[in-house]
C-alpha cells in the first residue's frame, strides 16, 4: 500500500501549526493566569501531552491502516462514531473560523492596522483553495521543508536575545505560585493536543509503522514542550509578564528589541511571516480534516463541490463569532481551550481505553 | 462579497453537475450548506454591525 503521508511529515506539520499559538496565545495566557512564574507551565504540560501521545501511538499500533472514524466504528459502533464525527466537524468548523480571525487580527496588529479584516480573509481563503487543489501531500511537504529554517531562525533569535534577558522578570518563583502554574498549563495543553491530527490521517500512513517512525511523534511532543518553554521564558524575560498579559502578541514586541550584534534588526517581520505561514497550514490541515469528516459522516466519495459553500459559511461565521481582539481573547480562553480539552484529550482517551478493553475481541484488518 | 459567493456557487453547480446529480445526497448537502452560507451572508448584508456571539455570551455571563 502506498503511503500518501508519513509520520515524519505529520510530526513536522503538528509542530508547524502549533507555532502561531505558541508565539501568540500561550505567553499572553500564561502571564495572565500565572504571572511571573507562568514560564513553568509548559513543564507541567508534560504530564498530559506525553500520555496523549502514548494513547495516539497505541491506537496506531493496535489498529494499523485505520482512520479515527474506522477505529471508532469498530469500537463503539457506527451510530456513535458518526455522532462523535459530527461533533468534531462542528468543532473544526469553529476552530477554522477562530484561526482565520486570529490571523486577520495578527495582520492588523503587526503590519496593516488600517486594512479591513475581510481583505486578509479573502486572500487566505484563495491561498487555502490553491493549496487544497494540489492535495494534502503538498501541504505536508511544505511543513516538512519550512520547519527546519524556522527552528534555525529561532535558535539565532534566542542566541541574540540572551544578553537582554532580565532575571528579575523571571525570578524568584515562590511555591505559592506553583498551583497557579499548574492550572495555567491548560493553555499549553490545549495547543499540544494537536497531535491527534495523526489519527485523522492514520489510514494514509500504511499498514506497517516502525518503532523508529513512532518515535518521531515522541520527539515532536518533546520539541513542542521545549519550544513553548523557551519562547515563554524569552517573552517574560525581555518583555515582562505584566506587559505580556495585556498584549495580543507579546513575542512580537519581544523580538522588536532583539538585534543581531546591532547590525540586523526588524526580526519582528519574520515572526509575523512565521505566524502567517503557521495559520495558513493550520487552516489547510483543518480544512482537510473537515472534508474527511464530511466524507465519513455522509459516505461521500467526492467532496470538491463543498469548498465554496463551506468557504462561505466560514467567511461569514468569522463576523458572527467574534469581531474584536477582546472578543477573540474571551473566545480563546473560555471556549477554544476548554473545547480542545474535550476533543483532543477526553474523547481520544476514552476511545483509547475502550480500545484496550476490547482489543482481543476485535478482528484486526490487514 | 455575497454576490461573488453567489456566482461561485452557480459556477460550482454547473461545473460539478455530474457529481451533484449522481447521488441525491451530494445535491442535498450542497444545497443545505449553500443555503446556510447564503442565510449568514444575507444577515450580514442586512445588519453588518450585529453583535457577535461572544459579545452576547460575555454580557450574559457578566
GROMACS .gro file of C-alpha atoms in nm:
model
  428
    1UNK     CA    1   0.000   0.000   0.000
    2UNK     CA    2   0.150   0.335  -0.099
    3UNK     CA    3   0.185   0.585   0.181
    4UNK     CA    4   0.040   0.925   0.098
    5UNK     CA    5   0.185   1.091   0.403
    6UNK     CA    6   0.445   0.981   0.654
    7UNK     CA    7   0.460   1.008   1.032
    8UNK     CA    8   0.756   1.241   0.991
    9UNK     CA    9   0.552   1.481   0.778
   10UNK     CA   10   0.265   1.476   1.025
   11UNK     CA   11   0.505   1.536   1.317
   12UNK     CA   12   0.654   1.835   1.134
   13UNK     CA   13   0.307   1.965   1.046
   14UNK     CA   14   0.199   1.931   1.410
   15UNK     CA   15   0.490   2.149   1.519
   16UNK     CA   16   0.434   2.395   1.237
   17UNK     CA   17   0.067   2.454   1.307
   18UNK     CA   18   0.138   2.484   1.680
   19UNK     CA   19   0.385   2.769   1.618
   20UNK     CA   20   0.135   3.055   1.597
   21UNK     CA   21  -0.044   2.972   1.926
   22UNK     CA   22   0.298   2.925   2.093
   23UNK     CA   23   0.402   3.273   1.980
   24UNK     CA   24   0.067   3.445   2.031
   25UNK     CA   25  -0.175   3.298   2.279
   26UNK     CA   26   0.041   3.092   2.514
   27UNK     CA   27   0.269   3.367   2.657
   28UNK     CA   28  -0.021   3.608   2.695
   29UNK     CA   29  -0.247   3.350   2.862
   30UNK     CA   30   0.027   3.218   3.093
   31UNK     CA   31   0.120   3.570   3.200
   32UNK     CA   32  -0.244   3.649   3.273
   33UNK     CA   33  -0.312   3.337   3.477
   34UNK     CA   34   0.019   3.258   3.644
   35UNK     CA   35   0.207   3.589   3.640
   36UNK     CA   36   0.585   3.590   3.653
   37UNK     CA   37   0.603   3.213   3.718
   38UNK     CA   38   0.397   3.128   3.408
   39UNK     CA   39   0.703   3.004   3.219
   40UNK     CA   40   0.695   2.688   3.436
   41UNK     CA   41   0.354   2.588   3.299
   42UNK     CA   42   0.488   2.420   2.981
   43UNK     CA   43   0.684   2.184   3.209
   44UNK     CA   44   0.363   2.075   3.382
   45UNK     CA   45   0.204   2.005   3.045
   46UNK     CA   46   0.448   1.713   3.003
   47UNK     CA   47   0.224   1.516   3.239
   48UNK     CA   48  -0.066   1.536   2.994
   49UNK     CA   49   0.080   1.574   2.645
   50UNK     CA   50   0.312   1.273   2.666
   51UNK     CA   51   0.034   1.034   2.782
   52UNK     CA   52  -0.185   1.163   2.497
   53UNK     CA   53   0.100   1.090   2.255
   54UNK     CA   54   0.119   0.742   2.405
   55UNK     CA   55  -0.256   0.690   2.352
   56UNK     CA   56  -0.224   0.801   1.988
   57UNK     CA   57   0.066   0.560   1.932
   58UNK     CA   58  -0.124   0.274   2.096
   59UNK     CA   59  -0.423   0.338   1.868
   60UNK     CA   60  -0.196   0.348   1.561
   61UNK     CA   61  -0.028   0.023   1.663
   62UNK     CA   62  -0.346  -0.165   1.758
   63UNK     CA   63  -0.547  -0.051   1.455
   64UNK     CA   64  -0.296  -0.027   1.169
   65UNK     CA   65  -0.422   0.129   0.849
   66UNK     CA   66  -0.748   0.250   1.003
   67UNK     CA   67  -0.855   0.612   1.033
   68UNK     CA   68  -1.001   0.764   1.351
   69UNK     CA   69  -1.357   0.709   1.224
   70UNK     CA   70  -1.287   0.347   1.132
   71UNK     CA   71  -1.133   0.286   1.475
   72UNK     CA   72  -1.439   0.435   1.645
   73UNK     CA   73  -1.672   0.238   1.418
   74UNK     CA   74  -1.502  -0.085   1.527
   75UNK     CA   75  -1.504   0.007   1.895
   76UNK     CA   76  -1.833   0.185   1.958
   77UNK     CA   77  -2.048   0.118   1.652
   78UNK     CA   78  -2.141   0.325   1.351
   79UNK     CA   79  -2.408   0.546   1.509
   80UNK     CA   80  -2.193   0.670   1.800
   81UNK     CA   81  -1.892   0.704   1.570
   82UNK     CA   82  -2.091   0.928   1.334
   83UNK     CA   83  -2.224   1.131   1.627
   84UNK     CA   84  -1.871   1.193   1.751
   85UNK     CA   85  -1.752   1.279   1.399
   86UNK     CA   86  -2.042   1.528   1.371
   87UNK     CA   87  -1.928   1.697   1.691
   88UNK     CA   88  -1.568   1.702   1.561
   89UNK     CA   89  -1.699   1.856   1.238
   90UNK     CA   90  -1.866   2.143   1.425
   91UNK     CA   91  -1.559   2.189   1.647
   92UNK     CA   92  -1.323   2.202   1.348
   93UNK     CA   93  -1.552   2.446   1.163
   94UNK     CA   94  -1.549   2.679   1.463
   95UNK     CA   95  -1.174   2.641   1.512
   96UNK     CA   96  -1.108   2.724   1.144
   97UNK     CA   97  -1.318   3.038   1.196
   98UNK     CA   98  -1.119   3.126   1.508
   99UNK     CA   99  -0.785   3.068   1.331
  100UNK     CA  100  -0.885   3.294   1.042
  101UNK     CA  101  -0.995   3.556   1.295
  102UNK     CA  102  -0.664   3.527   1.481
  103UNK     CA  103  -0.473   3.557   1.155
  104UNK     CA  104  -0.653   3.875   1.043
  105UNK     CA  105  -0.617   4.029   1.392
  106UNK     CA  106  -0.242   3.950   1.385
  107UNK     CA  107  -0.205   4.119   1.048
  108UNK     CA  108  -0.389   4.426   1.172
  109UNK     CA  109  -0.184   4.438   1.493
  110UNK     CA  110   0.156   4.396   1.328
  111UNK     CA  111   0.169   4.517   0.970
  112UNK     CA  112  -0.152   4.669   0.836
  113UNK     CA  113  -0.364   4.830   1.106
  114UNK     CA  114  -0.578   5.026   0.859
  115UNK     CA  115  -0.672   4.733   0.637
  116UNK     CA  116  -1.009   4.568   0.683
  117UNK     CA  117  -1.015   4.210   0.804
  118UNK     CA  118  -1.218   4.079   0.509
  119UNK     CA  119  -0.924   4.155   0.278
  120UNK     CA  120  -0.699   3.920   0.476
  121UNK     CA  121  -0.971   3.655   0.496
  122UNK     CA  122  -1.031   3.655   0.121
  123UNK     CA  123  -0.656   3.626   0.048
  124UNK     CA  124  -0.622   3.338   0.293
  125UNK     CA  125  -0.925   3.155   0.152
  126UNK     CA  126  -0.786   3.185  -0.202
  127UNK     CA  127  -0.443   3.056  -0.090
  128UNK     CA  128  -0.601   2.767   0.101
  129UNK     CA  129  -0.809   2.676  -0.205
  130UNK     CA  130  -0.495   2.681  -0.421
  131UNK     CA  131  -0.312   2.458  -0.171
  132UNK     CA  132  -0.602   2.214  -0.138
  133UNK     CA  133  -0.617   2.178  -0.516
  134UNK     CA  134  -0.259   2.046  -0.504
  135UNK     CA  135  -0.352   1.781  -0.248
  136UNK     CA  136  -0.257   1.705   0.109
  137UNK     CA  137   0.092   1.582   0.013
  138UNK     CA  138   0.190   1.934  -0.092
  139UNK     CA  139   0.075   2.082   0.238
  140UNK     CA  140   0.261   1.826   0.449
  141UNK     CA  141   0.576   1.854   0.237
  142UNK     CA  142   0.565   2.232   0.270
  143UNK     CA  143   0.562   2.197   0.650
  144UNK     CA  144   0.845   1.942   0.636
  145UNK     CA  145   1.055   2.174   0.420
  146UNK     CA  146   0.989   2.501   0.602
  147UNK     CA  147   1.005   2.399   0.967
  148UNK     CA  148   1.384   2.344   0.971
  149UNK     CA  149   1.478   2.701   0.868
  150UNK     CA  150   1.221   2.840   1.113
  151UNK     CA  151   1.377   2.648   1.402
  152UNK     CA  152   1.722   2.774   1.293
  153UNK     CA  153   1.585   3.130   1.295
  154UNK     CA  154   1.451   3.078   1.647
  155UNK     CA  155   1.794   2.950   1.751
  156UNK     CA  156   1.959   3.267   1.617
  157UNK     CA  157   1.697   3.487   1.786
  158UNK     CA  158   1.746   3.315   2.121
  159UNK     CA  159   2.124   3.347   2.090
  160UNK     CA  160   2.093   3.722   2.017
  161UNK     CA  161   1.838   3.769   2.297
  162UNK     CA  162   2.040   3.605   2.574
  163UNK     CA  163   2.203   3.933   2.680
  164UNK     CA  164   1.864   4.106   2.702
  165UNK     CA  165   1.709   3.858   2.945
  166UNK     CA  166   1.631   4.013   3.279
  167UNK     CA  167   1.645   3.763   3.562
  168UNK     CA  168   1.438   3.990   3.787
  169UNK     CA  169   1.148   3.938   3.541
  170UNK     CA  170   1.178   3.559   3.589
  171UNK     CA  171   1.292   3.509   3.946
  172UNK     CA  172   1.214   3.448   4.223
  173UNK     CA  173   0.949   3.178   4.187
  174UNK     CA  174   0.777   3.101   4.513
  175UNK     CA  175   0.597   2.776   4.596
  176UNK     CA  176   0.277   2.979   4.646
  177UNK     CA  177   0.268   3.037   4.268
  178UNK     CA  178   0.318   2.673   4.170
  179UNK     CA  179  -0.054   2.572   4.185
  180UNK     CA  180  -0.145   2.861   3.952
  181UNK     CA  181   0.123   2.749   3.707
  182UNK     CA  182  -0.036   2.403   3.705
  183UNK     CA  183  -0.383   2.536   3.626
  184UNK     CA  184  -0.241   2.777   3.367
  185UNK     CA  185  -0.072   2.485   3.187
  186UNK     CA  186  -0.410   2.403   3.028
  187UNK     CA  187  -0.331   2.681   2.780
  188UNK     CA  188  -0.025   2.485   2.668
  189UNK     CA  189  -0.210   2.154   2.681
  190UNK     CA  190  -0.487   2.296   2.459
  191UNK     CA  191  -0.230   2.353   2.184
  192UNK     CA  192  -0.023   2.039   2.244
  193UNK     CA  193  -0.330   1.824   2.180
  194UNK     CA  194  -0.299   1.897   1.807
  195UNK     CA  195  -0.102   1.571   1.790
  196UNK     CA  196  -0.433   1.392   1.737
  197UNK     CA  197  -0.422   1.500   1.371
  198UNK     CA  198  -0.223   1.178   1.326
  199UNK     CA  199  -0.539   0.980   1.392
  200UNK     CA  200  -0.730   1.161   1.117
  201UNK     CA  201  -0.464   1.060   0.865
  202UNK     CA  202  -0.384   0.718   1.011
  203UNK     CA  203  -0.528   0.538   0.707
  204UNK     CA  204  -0.279   0.723   0.485
  205UNK     CA  205   0.024   0.607   0.683
  206UNK     CA  206   0.034   0.250   0.560
  207UNK     CA  207  -0.016  -0.080   0.739
  208UNK     CA  208   0.326  -0.112   0.899
  209UNK     CA  209   0.467   0.170   1.106
  210UNK     CA  210   0.805   0.102   1.256
  211UNK     CA  211   0.913   0.191   1.611
  212UNK     CA  212   1.154   0.444   1.463
  213UNK     CA  213   0.864   0.623   1.295
  214UNK     CA  214   0.655   0.616   1.611
  215UNK     CA  215   0.947   0.774   1.796
  216UNK     CA  216   0.909   1.081   1.575
  217UNK     CA  217   0.578   1.155   1.747
  218UNK     CA  218   0.750   1.145   2.085
  219UNK     CA  219   1.020   1.380   1.956
  220UNK     CA  220   0.754   1.615   1.816
  221UNK     CA  221   0.575   1.631   2.154
  222UNK     CA  222   0.902   1.698   2.337
  223UNK     CA  223   1.007   1.966   2.085
  224UNK     CA  224   0.666   2.131   2.126
  225UNK     CA  225   0.706   2.148   2.504
  226UNK     CA  226   1.065   2.275   2.480
  227UNK     CA  227   0.964   2.539   2.225
  228UNK     CA  228   0.672   2.658   2.443
  229UNK     CA  229   0.901   2.674   2.745
  230UNK     CA  230   1.182   2.863   2.572
  231UNK     CA  231   0.955   3.112   2.394
  232UNK     CA  232   0.768   3.184   2.716
  233UNK     CA  233   1.093   3.234   2.907
  234UNK     CA  234   1.223   3.478   2.649
  235UNK     CA  235   0.893   3.665   2.631
  236UNK     CA  236   0.872   3.703   3.009
  237UNK     CA  237   1.244   3.765   3.048
  238UNK     CA  238   1.256   4.051   2.797
  239UNK     CA  239   0.905   4.199   2.790
  240UNK     CA  240   0.790   4.109   3.140
  241UNK     CA  241   0.481   3.916   3.245
  242UNK     CA  242   0.278   4.228   3.332
  243UNK     CA  243   0.309   4.369   2.982
  244UNK     CA  244   0.270   4.027   2.817
  245UNK     CA  245  -0.072   3.986   2.987
  246UNK     CA  246  -0.213   4.286   2.806
  247UNK     CA  247  -0.063   4.223   2.464
  248UNK     CA  248  -0.228   4.003   2.199
  249UNK     CA  249   0.110   3.910   2.052
  250UNK     CA  250   0.376   3.960   2.321
  251UNK     CA  251   0.655   3.773   2.140
  252UNK     CA  252   0.627   4.027   1.855
  253UNK     CA  253   0.706   4.308   2.099
  254UNK     CA  254   0.987   4.098   2.249
  255UNK     CA  255   1.152   4.044   1.912
  256UNK     CA  256   1.137   4.418   1.835
  257UNK     CA  257   1.411   4.469   2.094
  258UNK     CA  258   1.636   4.193   1.959
  259UNK     CA  259   1.913   4.269   1.713
  260UNK     CA  260   2.197   4.063   1.566
  261UNK     CA  261   2.504   4.240   1.707
  262UNK     CA  262   2.330   4.573   1.632
  263UNK     CA  263   2.362   4.501   1.260
  264UNK     CA  264   2.044   4.315   1.167
  265UNK     CA  265   1.718   4.423   1.324
  266UNK     CA  266   1.344   4.412   1.248
  267UNK     CA  267   1.313   4.039   1.308
  268UNK     CA  268   0.951   4.100   1.405
  269UNK     CA  269   0.856   4.094   1.036
  270UNK     CA  270   0.993   3.741   1.013
  271UNK     CA  271   0.794   3.644   1.323
  272UNK     CA  272   0.476   3.780   1.161
  273UNK     CA  273   0.558   3.580   0.848
  274UNK     CA  274   0.606   3.264   1.057
  275UNK     CA  275   0.267   3.322   1.222
  276UNK     CA  276   0.101   3.373   0.882
  277UNK     CA  277   0.251   3.052   0.746
  278UNK     CA  278   0.155   2.863   1.061
  279UNK     CA  279  -0.204   2.991   1.040
  280UNK     CA  280  -0.213   2.903   0.670
  281UNK     CA  281  -0.101   2.545   0.736
  282UNK     CA  282  -0.338   2.518   1.033
  283UNK     CA  283  -0.634   2.626   0.818
  284UNK     CA  284  -0.530   2.390   0.534
  285UNK     CA  285  -0.492   2.089   0.765
  286UNK     CA  286  -0.819   2.173   0.945
  287UNK     CA  287  -0.992   2.204   0.607
  288UNK     CA  288  -0.863   1.860   0.502
  289UNK     CA  289  -0.983   1.711   0.833
  290UNK     CA  290  -1.319   1.886   0.785
  291UNK     CA  291  -1.351   1.732   0.438
  292UNK     CA  292  -1.263   1.388   0.578
  293UNK     CA  293  -1.528   1.431   0.849
  294UNK     CA  294  -1.786   1.507   0.579
  295UNK     CA  295  -1.672   1.201   0.382
  296UNK     CA  296  -1.706   0.974   0.685
  297UNK     CA  297  -2.033   1.123   0.804
  298UNK     CA  298  -2.217   1.117   0.471
  299UNK     CA  299  -2.017   0.842   0.296
  300UNK     CA  300  -1.911   1.074   0.017
  301UNK     CA  301  -1.660   0.980  -0.250
  302UNK     CA  302  -1.605   1.327  -0.393
  303UNK     CA  303  -1.604   1.647  -0.194
  304UNK     CA  304  -1.465   1.921  -0.421
  305UNK     CA  305  -1.808   2.080  -0.463
  306UNK     CA  306  -1.825   2.153  -0.090
  307UNK     CA  307  -1.543   2.408  -0.094
  308UNK     CA  308  -1.746   2.715  -0.197
  309UNK     CA  309  -2.039   2.656   0.044
  310UNK     CA  310  -1.800   2.584   0.333
  311UNK     CA  311  -1.583   2.885   0.248
  312UNK     CA  312  -1.897   3.099   0.252
  313UNK     CA  313  -2.003   2.963   0.593
  314UNK     CA  314  -1.655   3.010   0.742
  315UNK     CA  315  -1.624   3.363   0.598
  316UNK     CA  316  -1.949   3.487   0.749
  317UNK     CA  317  -1.906   3.296   1.074
  318UNK     CA  318  -1.589   3.499   1.141
  319UNK     CA  319  -1.811   3.808   1.166
  320UNK     CA  320  -2.070   3.643   1.385
  321UNK     CA  321  -1.841   3.458   1.624
  322UNK     CA  322  -1.604   3.739   1.726
  323UNK     CA  323  -1.510   4.071   1.572
  324UNK     CA  324  -1.253   4.237   1.802
  325UNK     CA  325  -0.933   4.135   1.979
  326UNK     CA  326  -1.107   4.142   2.318
  327UNK     CA  327  -1.385   3.916   2.196
  328UNK     CA  328  -1.131   3.677   2.043
  329UNK     CA  329  -0.937   3.664   2.371
  330UNK     CA  330  -1.259   3.577   2.553
  331UNK     CA  331  -1.345   3.315   2.288
  332UNK     CA  332  -1.000   3.162   2.314
  333UNK     CA  333  -0.984   3.148   2.693
  334UNK     CA  334  -1.335   3.024   2.762
  335UNK     CA  335  -1.434   2.826   2.457
  336UNK     CA  336  -1.136   2.715   2.250
  337UNK     CA  337  -0.917   2.600   2.539
  338UNK     CA  338  -1.198   2.403   2.703
  339UNK     CA  339  -1.334   2.253   2.381
  340UNK     CA  340  -0.980   2.150   2.283
  341UNK     CA  341  -0.952   1.960   2.611
  342UNK     CA  342  -1.267   1.764   2.524
  343UNK     CA  343  -1.191   1.690   2.160
  344UNK     CA  344  -0.813   1.648   2.184
  345UNK     CA  345  -0.786   1.464   2.516
  346UNK     CA  346  -1.107   1.331   2.667
  347UNK     CA  347  -1.257   1.170   2.356
  348UNK     CA  348  -0.928   1.012   2.230
  349UNK     CA  349  -0.853   0.894   2.584
  350UNK     CA  350  -1.195   0.729   2.610
  351UNK     CA  351  -1.151   0.570   2.268
  352UNK     CA  352  -0.805   0.450   2.375
  353UNK     CA  353  -0.941   0.294   2.695
  354UNK     CA  354  -1.226   0.122   2.509
  355UNK     CA  355  -0.971   0.003   2.252
  356UNK     CA  356  -0.753  -0.151   2.523
  357UNK     CA  357  -1.052  -0.324   2.682
  358UNK     CA  358  -1.189  -0.460   2.354
  359UNK     CA  359  -0.850  -0.535   2.197
  360UNK     CA  360  -0.884  -0.913   2.189
  361UNK     CA  361  -1.239  -0.917   2.060
  362UNK     CA  362  -1.179  -0.703   1.756
  363UNK     CA  363  -1.058  -0.860   1.434
  364UNK     CA  364  -0.762  -0.669   1.301
  365UNK     CA  365  -0.783  -0.567   0.939
  366UNK     CA  366  -0.470  -0.604   0.730
  367UNK     CA  367  -1.892   3.962  -0.124
  368UNK     CA  368  -2.218   3.768  -0.119
  369UNK     CA  369  -2.259   3.830  -0.492
  370UNK     CA  370  -1.915   3.681  -0.559
  371UNK     CA  371  -2.003   3.378  -0.349
  372UNK     CA  372  -2.334   3.351  -0.536
  373UNK     CA  373  -2.154   3.347  -0.872
  374UNK     CA  374  -1.905   3.089  -0.740
  375UNK     CA  375  -2.190   2.868  -0.618
  376UNK     CA  376  -2.355   2.877  -0.960
  377UNK     CA  377  -2.018   2.806  -1.122
  378UNK     CA  378  -1.966   2.508  -0.888
  379UNK     CA  379  -2.319   2.383  -0.963
  380UNK     CA  380  -2.254   2.393  -1.337
  381UNK     CA  381  -1.902   2.251  -1.321
  382UNK     CA  382  -1.982   1.970  -1.075
  383UNK     CA  383  -2.331   1.889  -1.203
  384UNK     CA  384  -2.234   1.530  -1.285
  385UNK     CA  385  -2.111   1.470  -0.930
  386UNK     CA  386  -2.408   1.652  -0.776
  387UNK     CA  387  -2.673   1.469  -0.976
  388UNK     CA  388  -2.506   1.130  -0.937
  389UNK     CA  389  -2.637   1.093  -0.583
  390UNK     CA  390  -2.923   1.276  -0.413
  391UNK     CA  391  -2.708   1.302  -0.101
  392UNK     CA  392  -2.449   1.517  -0.281
  393UNK     CA  393  -2.706   1.765  -0.406
  394UNK     CA  394  -2.886   1.783  -0.070
  395UNK     CA  395  -2.563   1.850   0.116
  396UNK     CA  396  -2.455   2.112  -0.136
  397UNK     CA  397  -2.792   2.289  -0.122
  398UNK     CA  398  -2.808   2.273   0.259
  399UNK     CA  399  -2.461   2.422   0.305
  400UNK     CA  400  -2.523   2.682   0.032
  401UNK     CA  401  -2.847   2.794   0.195
  402UNK     CA  402  -2.678   2.810   0.533
  403UNK     CA  403  -2.395   3.019   0.390
  404UNK     CA  404  -2.642   3.233   0.196
  405UNK     CA  405  -2.852   3.291   0.506
  406UNK     CA  406  -2.545   3.403   0.703
  407UNK     CA  407  -2.443   3.625   0.413
  408UNK     CA  408  -2.784   3.790   0.386
  409UNK     CA  409  -2.799   3.851   0.763
  410UNK     CA  410  -2.452   4.007   0.749
  411UNK     CA  411  -2.552   4.220   0.448
  412UNK     CA  412  -2.869   4.348   0.616
  413UNK     CA  413  -2.714   4.402   0.962
  414UNK     CA  414  -2.337   4.426   0.930
  415UNK     CA  415  -2.295   4.554   1.285
  416UNK     CA  416  -2.495   4.289   1.464
  417UNK     CA  417  -2.344   4.186   1.799
  418UNK     CA  418  -2.121   3.882   1.781
  419UNK     CA  419  -2.197   3.560   1.966
  420UNK     CA  420  -1.905   3.614   2.203
  421UNK     CA  421  -2.031   3.963   2.293
  422UNK     CA  422  -2.374   3.821   2.381
  423UNK     CA  423  -2.225   3.535   2.586
  424UNK     CA  424  -1.985   3.770   2.764
  425UNK     CA  425  -2.270   4.003   2.855
  426UNK     CA  426  -2.482   3.713   2.976
  427UNK     CA  427  -2.201   3.575   3.193
  428UNK     CA  428  -2.122   3.913   3.346
   0.00000   0.00000   0.00000
